[in-house]
mmCIF file of C-alpha atoms in Angstrom:
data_model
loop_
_atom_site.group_PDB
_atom_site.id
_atom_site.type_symbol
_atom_site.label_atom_id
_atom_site.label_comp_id
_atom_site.label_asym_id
_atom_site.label_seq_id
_atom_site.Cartn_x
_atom_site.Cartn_y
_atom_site.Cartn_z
ATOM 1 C CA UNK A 1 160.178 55.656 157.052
ATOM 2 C CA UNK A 2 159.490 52.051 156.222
ATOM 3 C CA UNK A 3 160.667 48.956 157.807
ATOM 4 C CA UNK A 4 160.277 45.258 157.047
ATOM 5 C CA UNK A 5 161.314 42.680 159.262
ATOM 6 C CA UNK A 6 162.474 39.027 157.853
ATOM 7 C CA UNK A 7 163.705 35.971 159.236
ATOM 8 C CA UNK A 8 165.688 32.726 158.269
ATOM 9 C CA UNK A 9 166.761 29.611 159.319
ATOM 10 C CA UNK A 10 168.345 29.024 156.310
ATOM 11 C CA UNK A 11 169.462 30.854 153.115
ATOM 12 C CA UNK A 12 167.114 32.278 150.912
ATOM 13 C CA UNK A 13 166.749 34.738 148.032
ATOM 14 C CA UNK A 14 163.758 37.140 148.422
ATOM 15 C CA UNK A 15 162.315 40.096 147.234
ATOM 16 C CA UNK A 16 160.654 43.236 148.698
ATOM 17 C CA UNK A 17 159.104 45.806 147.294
ATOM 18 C CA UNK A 18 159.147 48.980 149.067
ATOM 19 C CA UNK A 19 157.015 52.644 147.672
ATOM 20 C CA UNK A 20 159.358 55.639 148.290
ATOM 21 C CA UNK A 21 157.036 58.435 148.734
ATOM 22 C CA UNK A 22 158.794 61.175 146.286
ATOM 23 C CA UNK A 23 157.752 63.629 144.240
ATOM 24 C CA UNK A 24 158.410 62.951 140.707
ATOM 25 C CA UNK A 25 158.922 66.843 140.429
ATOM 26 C CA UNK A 26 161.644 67.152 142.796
ATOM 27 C CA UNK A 27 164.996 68.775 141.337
ATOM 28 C CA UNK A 28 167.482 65.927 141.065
ATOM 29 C CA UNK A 29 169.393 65.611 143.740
ATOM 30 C CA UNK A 30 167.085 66.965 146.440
ATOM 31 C CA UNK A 31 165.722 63.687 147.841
ATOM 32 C CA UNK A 32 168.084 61.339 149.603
ATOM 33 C CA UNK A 33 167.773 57.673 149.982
ATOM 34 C CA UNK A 34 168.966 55.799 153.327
ATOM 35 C CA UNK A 35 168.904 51.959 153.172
ATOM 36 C CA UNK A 36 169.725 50.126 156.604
ATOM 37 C CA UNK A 37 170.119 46.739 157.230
ATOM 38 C CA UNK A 38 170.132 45.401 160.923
ATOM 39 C CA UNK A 39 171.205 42.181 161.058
ATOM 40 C CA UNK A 40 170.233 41.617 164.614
ATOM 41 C CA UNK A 41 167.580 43.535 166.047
ATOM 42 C CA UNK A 42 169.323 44.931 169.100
ATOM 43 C CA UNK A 43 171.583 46.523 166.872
ATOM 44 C CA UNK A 44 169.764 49.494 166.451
ATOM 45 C CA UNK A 45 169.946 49.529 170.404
ATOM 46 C CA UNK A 46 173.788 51.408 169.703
ATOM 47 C CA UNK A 47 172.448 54.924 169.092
ATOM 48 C CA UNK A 48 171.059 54.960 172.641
ATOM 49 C CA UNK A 49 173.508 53.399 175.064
ATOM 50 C CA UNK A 50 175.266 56.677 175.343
ATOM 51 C CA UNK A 51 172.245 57.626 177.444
ATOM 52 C CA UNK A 52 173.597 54.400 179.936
ATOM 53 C CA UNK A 53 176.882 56.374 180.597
ATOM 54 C CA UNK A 54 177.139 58.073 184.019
ATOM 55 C CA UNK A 55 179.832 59.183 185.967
ATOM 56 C CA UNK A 56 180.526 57.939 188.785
ATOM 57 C CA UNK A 57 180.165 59.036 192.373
ATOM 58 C CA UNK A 58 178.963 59.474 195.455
ATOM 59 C CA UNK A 59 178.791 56.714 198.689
ATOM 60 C CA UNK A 60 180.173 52.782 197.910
ATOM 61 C CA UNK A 61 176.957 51.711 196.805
ATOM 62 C CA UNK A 62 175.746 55.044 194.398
ATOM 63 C CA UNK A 63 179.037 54.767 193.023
ATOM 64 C CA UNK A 64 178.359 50.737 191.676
ATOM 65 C CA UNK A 65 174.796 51.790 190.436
ATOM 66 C CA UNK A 66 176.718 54.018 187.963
ATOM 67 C CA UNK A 67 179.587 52.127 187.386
ATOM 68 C CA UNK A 68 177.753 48.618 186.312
ATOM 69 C CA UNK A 69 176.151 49.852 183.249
ATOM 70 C CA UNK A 70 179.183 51.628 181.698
ATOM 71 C CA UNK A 71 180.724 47.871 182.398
ATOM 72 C CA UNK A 72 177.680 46.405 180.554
ATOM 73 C CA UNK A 73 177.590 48.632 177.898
ATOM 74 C CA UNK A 74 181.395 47.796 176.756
ATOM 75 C CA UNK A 75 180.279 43.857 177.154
ATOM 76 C CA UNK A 76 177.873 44.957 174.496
ATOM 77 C CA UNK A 77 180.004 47.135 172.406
ATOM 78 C CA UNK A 78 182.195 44.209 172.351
ATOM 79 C CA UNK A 79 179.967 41.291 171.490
ATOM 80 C CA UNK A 80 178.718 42.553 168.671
ATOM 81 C CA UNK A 81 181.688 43.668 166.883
ATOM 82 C CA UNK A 82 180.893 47.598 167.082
ATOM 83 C CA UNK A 83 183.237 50.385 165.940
ATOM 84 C CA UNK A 84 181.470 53.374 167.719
ATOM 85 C CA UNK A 85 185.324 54.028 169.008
ATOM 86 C CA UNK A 86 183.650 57.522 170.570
ATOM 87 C CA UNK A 87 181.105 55.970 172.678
ATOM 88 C CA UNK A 88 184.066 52.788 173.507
ATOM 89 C CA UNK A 89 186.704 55.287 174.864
ATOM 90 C CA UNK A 90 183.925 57.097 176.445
ATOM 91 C CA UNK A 91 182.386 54.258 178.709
ATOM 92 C CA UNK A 92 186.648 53.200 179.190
ATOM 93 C CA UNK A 93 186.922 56.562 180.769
ATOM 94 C CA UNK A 94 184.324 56.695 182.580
ATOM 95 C CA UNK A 95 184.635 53.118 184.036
ATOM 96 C CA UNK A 96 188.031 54.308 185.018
ATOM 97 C CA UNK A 97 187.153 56.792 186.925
ATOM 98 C CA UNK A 98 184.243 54.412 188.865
ATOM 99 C CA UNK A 99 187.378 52.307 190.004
ATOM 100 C CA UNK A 100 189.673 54.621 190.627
ATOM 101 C CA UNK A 101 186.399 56.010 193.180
ATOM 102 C CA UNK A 102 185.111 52.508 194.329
ATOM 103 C CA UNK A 103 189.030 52.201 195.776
ATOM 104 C CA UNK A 104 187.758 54.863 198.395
ATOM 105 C CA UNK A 105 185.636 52.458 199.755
ATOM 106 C CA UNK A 106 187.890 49.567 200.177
ATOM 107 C CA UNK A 107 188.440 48.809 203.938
ATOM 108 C CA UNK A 108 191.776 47.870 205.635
ATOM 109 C CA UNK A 109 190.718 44.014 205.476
ATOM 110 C CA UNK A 110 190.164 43.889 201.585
ATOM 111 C CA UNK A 111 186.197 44.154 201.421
ATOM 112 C CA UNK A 112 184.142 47.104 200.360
ATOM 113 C CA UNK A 113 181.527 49.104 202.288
ATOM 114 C CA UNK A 114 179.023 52.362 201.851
ATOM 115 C CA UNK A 115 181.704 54.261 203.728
ATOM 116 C CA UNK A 116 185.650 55.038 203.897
ATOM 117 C CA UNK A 117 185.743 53.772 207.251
ATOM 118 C CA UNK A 118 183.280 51.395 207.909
ATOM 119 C CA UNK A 119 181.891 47.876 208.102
ATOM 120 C CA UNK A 120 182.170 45.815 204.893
ATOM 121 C CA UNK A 121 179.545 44.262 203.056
ATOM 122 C CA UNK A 122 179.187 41.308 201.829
ATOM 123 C CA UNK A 123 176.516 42.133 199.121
ATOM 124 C CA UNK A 124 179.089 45.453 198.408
ATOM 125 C CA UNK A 125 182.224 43.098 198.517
ATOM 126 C CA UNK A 126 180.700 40.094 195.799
ATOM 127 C CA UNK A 127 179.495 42.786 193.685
ATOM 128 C CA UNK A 128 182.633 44.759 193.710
ATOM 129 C CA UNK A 129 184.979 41.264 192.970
ATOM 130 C CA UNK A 130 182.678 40.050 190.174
ATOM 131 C CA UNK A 131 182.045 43.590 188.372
ATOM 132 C CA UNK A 132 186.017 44.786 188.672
ATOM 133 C CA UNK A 133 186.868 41.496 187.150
ATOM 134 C CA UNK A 134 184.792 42.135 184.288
ATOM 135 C CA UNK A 135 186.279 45.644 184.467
ATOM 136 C CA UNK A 136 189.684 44.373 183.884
ATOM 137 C CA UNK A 137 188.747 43.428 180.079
ATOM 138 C CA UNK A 138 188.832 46.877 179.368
ATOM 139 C CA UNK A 139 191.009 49.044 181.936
ATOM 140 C CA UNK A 140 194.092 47.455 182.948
ATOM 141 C CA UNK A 141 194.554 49.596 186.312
ATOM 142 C CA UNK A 142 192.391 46.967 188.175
ATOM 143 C CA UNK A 143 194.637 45.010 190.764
ATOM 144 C CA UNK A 144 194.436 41.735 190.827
ATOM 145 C CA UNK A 145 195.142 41.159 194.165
ATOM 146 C CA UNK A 146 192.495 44.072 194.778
ATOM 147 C CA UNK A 147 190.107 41.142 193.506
ATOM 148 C CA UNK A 148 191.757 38.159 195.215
ATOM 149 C CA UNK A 149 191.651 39.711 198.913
ATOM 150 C CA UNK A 150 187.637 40.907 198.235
ATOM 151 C CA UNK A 151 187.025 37.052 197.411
ATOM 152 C CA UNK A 152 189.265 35.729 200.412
ATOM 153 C CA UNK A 153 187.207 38.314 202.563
ATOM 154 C CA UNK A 154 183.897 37.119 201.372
ATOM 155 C CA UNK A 155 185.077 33.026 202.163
ATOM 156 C CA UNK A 156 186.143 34.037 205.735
ATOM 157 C CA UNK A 157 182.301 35.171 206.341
ATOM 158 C CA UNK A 158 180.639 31.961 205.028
ATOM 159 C CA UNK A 159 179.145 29.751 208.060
ATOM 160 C CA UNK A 160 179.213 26.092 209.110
ATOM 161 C CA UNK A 161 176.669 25.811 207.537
ATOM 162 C CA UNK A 162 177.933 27.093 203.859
ATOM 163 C CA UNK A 163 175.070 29.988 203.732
ATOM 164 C CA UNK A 164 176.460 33.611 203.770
ATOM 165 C CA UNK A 165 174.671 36.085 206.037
ATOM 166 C CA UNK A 166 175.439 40.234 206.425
ATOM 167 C CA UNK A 167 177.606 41.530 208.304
ATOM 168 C CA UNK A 168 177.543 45.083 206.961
ATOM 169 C CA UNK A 169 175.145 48.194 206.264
ATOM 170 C CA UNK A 170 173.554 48.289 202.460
ATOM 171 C CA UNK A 171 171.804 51.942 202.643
ATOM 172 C CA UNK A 172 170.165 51.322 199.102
ATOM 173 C CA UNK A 173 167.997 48.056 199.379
ATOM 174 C CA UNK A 174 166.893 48.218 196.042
ATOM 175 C CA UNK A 175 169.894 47.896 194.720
ATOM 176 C CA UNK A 176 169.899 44.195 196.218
ATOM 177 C CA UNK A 177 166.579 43.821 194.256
ATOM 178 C CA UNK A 178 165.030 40.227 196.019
ATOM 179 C CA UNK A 179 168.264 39.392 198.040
ATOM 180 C CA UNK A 180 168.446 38.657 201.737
ATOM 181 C CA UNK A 181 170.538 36.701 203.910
ATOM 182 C CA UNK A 182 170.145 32.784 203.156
ATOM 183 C CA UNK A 183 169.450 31.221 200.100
ATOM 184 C CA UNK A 184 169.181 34.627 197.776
ATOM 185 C CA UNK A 185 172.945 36.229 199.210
ATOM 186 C CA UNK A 186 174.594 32.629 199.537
ATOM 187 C CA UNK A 187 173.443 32.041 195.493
ATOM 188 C CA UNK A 188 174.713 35.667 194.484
ATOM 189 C CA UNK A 189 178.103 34.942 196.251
ATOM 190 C CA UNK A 190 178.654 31.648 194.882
ATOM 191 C CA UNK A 191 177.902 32.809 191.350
ATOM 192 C CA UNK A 192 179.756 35.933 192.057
ATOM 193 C CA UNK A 193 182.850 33.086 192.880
ATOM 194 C CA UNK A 194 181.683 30.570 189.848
ATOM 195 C CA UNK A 195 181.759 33.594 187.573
ATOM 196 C CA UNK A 196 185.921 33.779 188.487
ATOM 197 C CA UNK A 197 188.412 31.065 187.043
ATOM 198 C CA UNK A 198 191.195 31.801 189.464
ATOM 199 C CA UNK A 199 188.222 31.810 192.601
ATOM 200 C CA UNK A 200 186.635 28.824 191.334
ATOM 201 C CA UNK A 201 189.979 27.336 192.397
ATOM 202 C CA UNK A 202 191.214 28.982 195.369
ATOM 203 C CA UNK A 203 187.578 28.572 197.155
ATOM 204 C CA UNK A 204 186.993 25.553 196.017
ATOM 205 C CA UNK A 205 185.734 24.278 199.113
ATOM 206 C CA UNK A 206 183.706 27.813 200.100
ATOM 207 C CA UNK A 207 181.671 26.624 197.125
ATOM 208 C CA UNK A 208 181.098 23.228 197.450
ATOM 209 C CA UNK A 209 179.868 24.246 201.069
ATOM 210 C CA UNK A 210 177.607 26.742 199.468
ATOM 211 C CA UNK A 211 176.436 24.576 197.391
ATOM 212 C CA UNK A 212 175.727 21.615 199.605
ATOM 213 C CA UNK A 213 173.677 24.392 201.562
ATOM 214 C CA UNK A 214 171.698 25.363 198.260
ATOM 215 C CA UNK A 215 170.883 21.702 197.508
ATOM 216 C CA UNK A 216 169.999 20.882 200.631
ATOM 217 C CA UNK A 217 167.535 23.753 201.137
ATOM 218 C CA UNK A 218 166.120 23.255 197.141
ATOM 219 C CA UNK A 219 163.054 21.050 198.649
ATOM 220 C CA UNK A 220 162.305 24.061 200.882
ATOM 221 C CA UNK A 221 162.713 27.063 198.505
ATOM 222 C CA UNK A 222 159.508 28.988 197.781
ATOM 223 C CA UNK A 223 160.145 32.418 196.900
ATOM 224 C CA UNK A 224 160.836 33.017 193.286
ATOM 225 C CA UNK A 225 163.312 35.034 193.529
ATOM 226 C CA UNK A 226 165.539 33.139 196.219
ATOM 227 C CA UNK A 227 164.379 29.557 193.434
ATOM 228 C CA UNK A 228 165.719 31.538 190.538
ATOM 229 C CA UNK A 229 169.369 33.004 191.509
ATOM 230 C CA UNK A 230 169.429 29.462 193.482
ATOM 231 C CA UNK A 231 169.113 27.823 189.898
ATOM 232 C CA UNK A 232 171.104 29.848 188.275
ATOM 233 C CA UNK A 233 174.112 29.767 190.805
ATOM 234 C CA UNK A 234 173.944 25.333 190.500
ATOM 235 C CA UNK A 235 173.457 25.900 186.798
ATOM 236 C CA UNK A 236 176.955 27.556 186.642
ATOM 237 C CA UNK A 237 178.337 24.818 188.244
ATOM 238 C CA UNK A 238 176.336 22.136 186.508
ATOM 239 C CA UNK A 239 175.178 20.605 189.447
ATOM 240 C CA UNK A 240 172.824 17.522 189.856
ATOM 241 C CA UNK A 241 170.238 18.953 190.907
ATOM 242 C CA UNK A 242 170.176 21.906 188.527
ATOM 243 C CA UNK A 243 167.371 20.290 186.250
ATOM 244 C CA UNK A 244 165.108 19.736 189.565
ATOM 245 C CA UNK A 245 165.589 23.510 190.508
ATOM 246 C CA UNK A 246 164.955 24.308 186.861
ATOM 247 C CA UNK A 247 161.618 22.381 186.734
ATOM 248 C CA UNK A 248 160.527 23.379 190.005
ATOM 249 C CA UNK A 249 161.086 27.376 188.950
ATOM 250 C CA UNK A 250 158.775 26.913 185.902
ATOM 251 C CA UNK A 251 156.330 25.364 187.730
ATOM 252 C CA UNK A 252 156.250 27.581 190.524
ATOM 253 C CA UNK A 253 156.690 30.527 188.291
ATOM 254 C CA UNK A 254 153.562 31.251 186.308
ATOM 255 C CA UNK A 255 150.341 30.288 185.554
ATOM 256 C CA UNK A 256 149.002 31.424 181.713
ATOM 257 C CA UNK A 257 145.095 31.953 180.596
ATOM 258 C CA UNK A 258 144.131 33.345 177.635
ATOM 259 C CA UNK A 259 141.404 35.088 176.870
ATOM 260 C CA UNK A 260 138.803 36.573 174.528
ATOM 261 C CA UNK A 261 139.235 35.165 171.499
ATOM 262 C CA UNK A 262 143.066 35.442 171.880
ATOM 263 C CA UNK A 263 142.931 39.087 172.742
ATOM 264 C CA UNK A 264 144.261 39.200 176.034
ATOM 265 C CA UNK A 265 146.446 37.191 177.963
ATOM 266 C CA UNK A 266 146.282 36.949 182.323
ATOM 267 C CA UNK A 267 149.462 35.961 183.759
ATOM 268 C CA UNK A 268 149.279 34.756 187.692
ATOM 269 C CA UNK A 269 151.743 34.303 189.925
ATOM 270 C CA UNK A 270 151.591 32.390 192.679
ATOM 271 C CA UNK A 271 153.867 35.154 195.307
ATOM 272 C CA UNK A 272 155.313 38.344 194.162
ATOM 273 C CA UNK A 273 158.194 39.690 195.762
ATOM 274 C CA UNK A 274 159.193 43.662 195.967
ATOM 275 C CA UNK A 275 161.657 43.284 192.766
ATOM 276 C CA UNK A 276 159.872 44.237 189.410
ATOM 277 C CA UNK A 277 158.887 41.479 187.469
ATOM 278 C CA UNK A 278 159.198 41.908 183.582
ATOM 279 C CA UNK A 279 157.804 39.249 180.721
ATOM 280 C CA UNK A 280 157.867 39.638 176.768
ATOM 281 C CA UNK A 281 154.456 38.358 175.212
ATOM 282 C CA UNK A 282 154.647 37.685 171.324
ATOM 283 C CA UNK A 283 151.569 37.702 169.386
ATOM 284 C CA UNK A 284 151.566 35.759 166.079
ATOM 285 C CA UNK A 285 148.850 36.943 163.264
ATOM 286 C CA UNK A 286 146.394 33.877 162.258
ATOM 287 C CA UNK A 287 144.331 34.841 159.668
ATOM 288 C CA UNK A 288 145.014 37.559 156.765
ATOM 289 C CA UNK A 289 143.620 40.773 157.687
ATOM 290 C CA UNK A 290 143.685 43.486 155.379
ATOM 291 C CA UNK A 291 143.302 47.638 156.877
ATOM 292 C CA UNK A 292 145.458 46.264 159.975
ATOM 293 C CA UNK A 293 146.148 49.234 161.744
ATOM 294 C CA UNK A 294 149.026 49.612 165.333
ATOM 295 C CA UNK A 295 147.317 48.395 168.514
ATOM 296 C CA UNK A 296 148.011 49.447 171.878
ATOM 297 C CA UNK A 297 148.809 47.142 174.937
ATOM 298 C CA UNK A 298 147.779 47.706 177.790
ATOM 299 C CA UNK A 299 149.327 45.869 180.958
ATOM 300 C CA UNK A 300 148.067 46.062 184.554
ATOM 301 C CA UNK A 301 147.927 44.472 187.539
ATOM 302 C CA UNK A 302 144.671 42.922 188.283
ATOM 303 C CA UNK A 303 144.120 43.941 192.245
ATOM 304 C CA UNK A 304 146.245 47.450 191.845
ATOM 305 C CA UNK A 305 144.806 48.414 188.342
ATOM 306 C CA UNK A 306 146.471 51.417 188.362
ATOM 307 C CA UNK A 307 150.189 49.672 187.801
ATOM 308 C CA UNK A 308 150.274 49.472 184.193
ATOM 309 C CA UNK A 309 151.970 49.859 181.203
ATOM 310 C CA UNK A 310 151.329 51.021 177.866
ATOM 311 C CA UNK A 311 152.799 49.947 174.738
ATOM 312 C CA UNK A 312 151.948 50.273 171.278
ATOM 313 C CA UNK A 313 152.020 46.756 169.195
ATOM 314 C CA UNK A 314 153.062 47.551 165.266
ATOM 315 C CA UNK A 315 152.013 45.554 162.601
ATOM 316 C CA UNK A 316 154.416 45.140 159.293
ATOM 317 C CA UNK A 317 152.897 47.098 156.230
ATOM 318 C CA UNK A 318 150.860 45.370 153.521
ATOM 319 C CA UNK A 319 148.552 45.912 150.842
ATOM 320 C CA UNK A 320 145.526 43.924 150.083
ATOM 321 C CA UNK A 321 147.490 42.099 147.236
ATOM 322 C CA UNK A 322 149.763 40.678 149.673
ATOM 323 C CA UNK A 323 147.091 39.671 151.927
ATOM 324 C CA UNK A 324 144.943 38.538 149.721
ATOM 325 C CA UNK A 325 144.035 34.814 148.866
ATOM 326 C CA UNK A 326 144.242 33.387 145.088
ATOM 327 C CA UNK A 327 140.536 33.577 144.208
ATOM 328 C CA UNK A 328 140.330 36.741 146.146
ATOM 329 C CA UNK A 329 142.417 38.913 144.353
ATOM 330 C CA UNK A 330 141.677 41.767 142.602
ATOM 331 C CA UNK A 331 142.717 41.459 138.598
ATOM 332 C CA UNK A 332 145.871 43.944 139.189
ATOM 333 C CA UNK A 333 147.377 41.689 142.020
ATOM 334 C CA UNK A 334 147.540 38.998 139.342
ATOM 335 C CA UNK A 335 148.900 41.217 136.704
ATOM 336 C CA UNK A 336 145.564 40.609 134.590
#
């Protein structure tokens, strides 16, 4: 298999020349040809997202882990214009049956807990609202009102103050990631609200509280995690001081050396917290190199030097006479 990547900001005529390794001796009709053209490079992402599907079960909480990616992978199926119709009934289906289950864990007062009859959560409760209202694109058994009472819940926990603290049992802290009461659960419940037209202006003034609480704390923010769904929640409501949180987030964020010629890269951060932190590092060629051969990557952690990760780099596939400069060439690669 060969693949070429290309890229343009505008249009262009271009042509590639690509060897087909066949044997000139094969019968006719023997050797088949597939040509595929990926216009965006997550595209080819489709054959795999069946693996995302899960059905859901288990307490409150389990039942959300599996019941958020089936939701994702229909916002995917959908923004890209698929027509896998197979793998879009399936994650329907199976969504279906995550709400039809999450309604188990709806308490007499209109939040949701890890339990039938239990304390509610807030954590539980925002993540319920926001991800069944994203549900409702696609299944049209969510209840409206199911939504509405979770959000009216969540507003009657907010204090004075505007922050949101819990009030319930989350068994699965992991599935919070960073979040804990304060700035990091007060920003996921406002953006849980922001993220919901009809909230936005019910609870109108449950989020300006929350985020006169946010702004007011910005100076004092120093956990990245807490500074990053803090941005994000005031960039939703285009807030004044969204630009200050932004600028403060890349500066606290990361610090950048390179090394070695080019050859490695040390990222620092000034405080880690226990979520997993993930970056993308792009590597652009600067000279012409001819017998350029896949590199690995390795990533680790500097102190703990066993946390790493491997990954193997590809290179696009050229001869010498692409490579090549003018005077360089070999007499063939300028059809001499």
């Amino acid at each position: 298999m060969e693949s070429r990547f290309f890229c343009f900001d505008k249009y262009t005529n271009q042509t590639f020349n690509i060897s087909l390794d066949i044997n000139k001796k094969a019968d006719i009709g023997s050797k088949k040809i597939e040509f595929r053209l990926t216009p965006n490079l997550l595209t080819s992402v489709v054959d795999n997202l069946d693996n995302l599907l899960v059905v859901p079960a288990a307490s409150g909480e389990q039942n959300m882990v599996r019941i958020v990616p089936n939701i994702v992978v229909l916002d995917y199926l959908h923004a890209i214009g698929s027509k896998e119709q197979k793998l879009f009934d399936k994650a329907k289906d199976l969504l279906l049956q995550g709400y039809q289950n999450q309604m188990r864990y709806r308490q007499s007062d209109g939040s949701f807990g890890v339990w039938h009859n239990g304390d509610g959560s807030v954590f539980i409760t925002a993540l319920v609202a926001r991800s069944m209202q994203t549900a409702s694109k696609y299944i049209s058994e969510v209840d409206p009102a199911m939504v509405e009472k979770a959000y009216g819940w969540l507003a009657a926990r907010q204090l004075s103050s505007g922050r949101f603290d819990e009030v319930g049992s989350v068994i699965h802290q992991e599935l919070q990631g960073g979040l804990r009461n304060g700035i990091s659960l007060t920003s996921y419940v406002l953006t849980s609200l922001l993220e919901n037209e009809k909230a936005k202006k019910t609870h109108a003034d449950v989020i300006n509280k929350a985020l006169s609480y946010l702004s007011s704390q910005l100076e004092s923010i120093n956990n990245p995690y807490d500074l990053a769904i803090a941005t994000y929640a005031l960039m939703l409501n285009g807030h004044s001081m969204k630009d200050n949180a932004l600028k403060k987030l890349i500066d606290k964020s990361t610090k950048i050396e390179i090394r070695y010629g080019g050859t490695s890269v040390v990222v620092y951060y000034n405080s880690m917290g226990v979520e997993r932190n993930c970056f993308t590092v792009t590597a652009y060629r600067r000279f012409k190199v001819a017998m350029r051969r896949p590199a690995y990557v390795v990533v680790y952690d500097n102190v703990v030097q066993e946390w790493n990760a491997l990954q193997l780099y590809k290179v696009d596939d050229e001869d010498v006479c692409t490579i090549c400069k003018t005077e360089d060439c070999r007499n063939n690669c300028r059809g001499e």
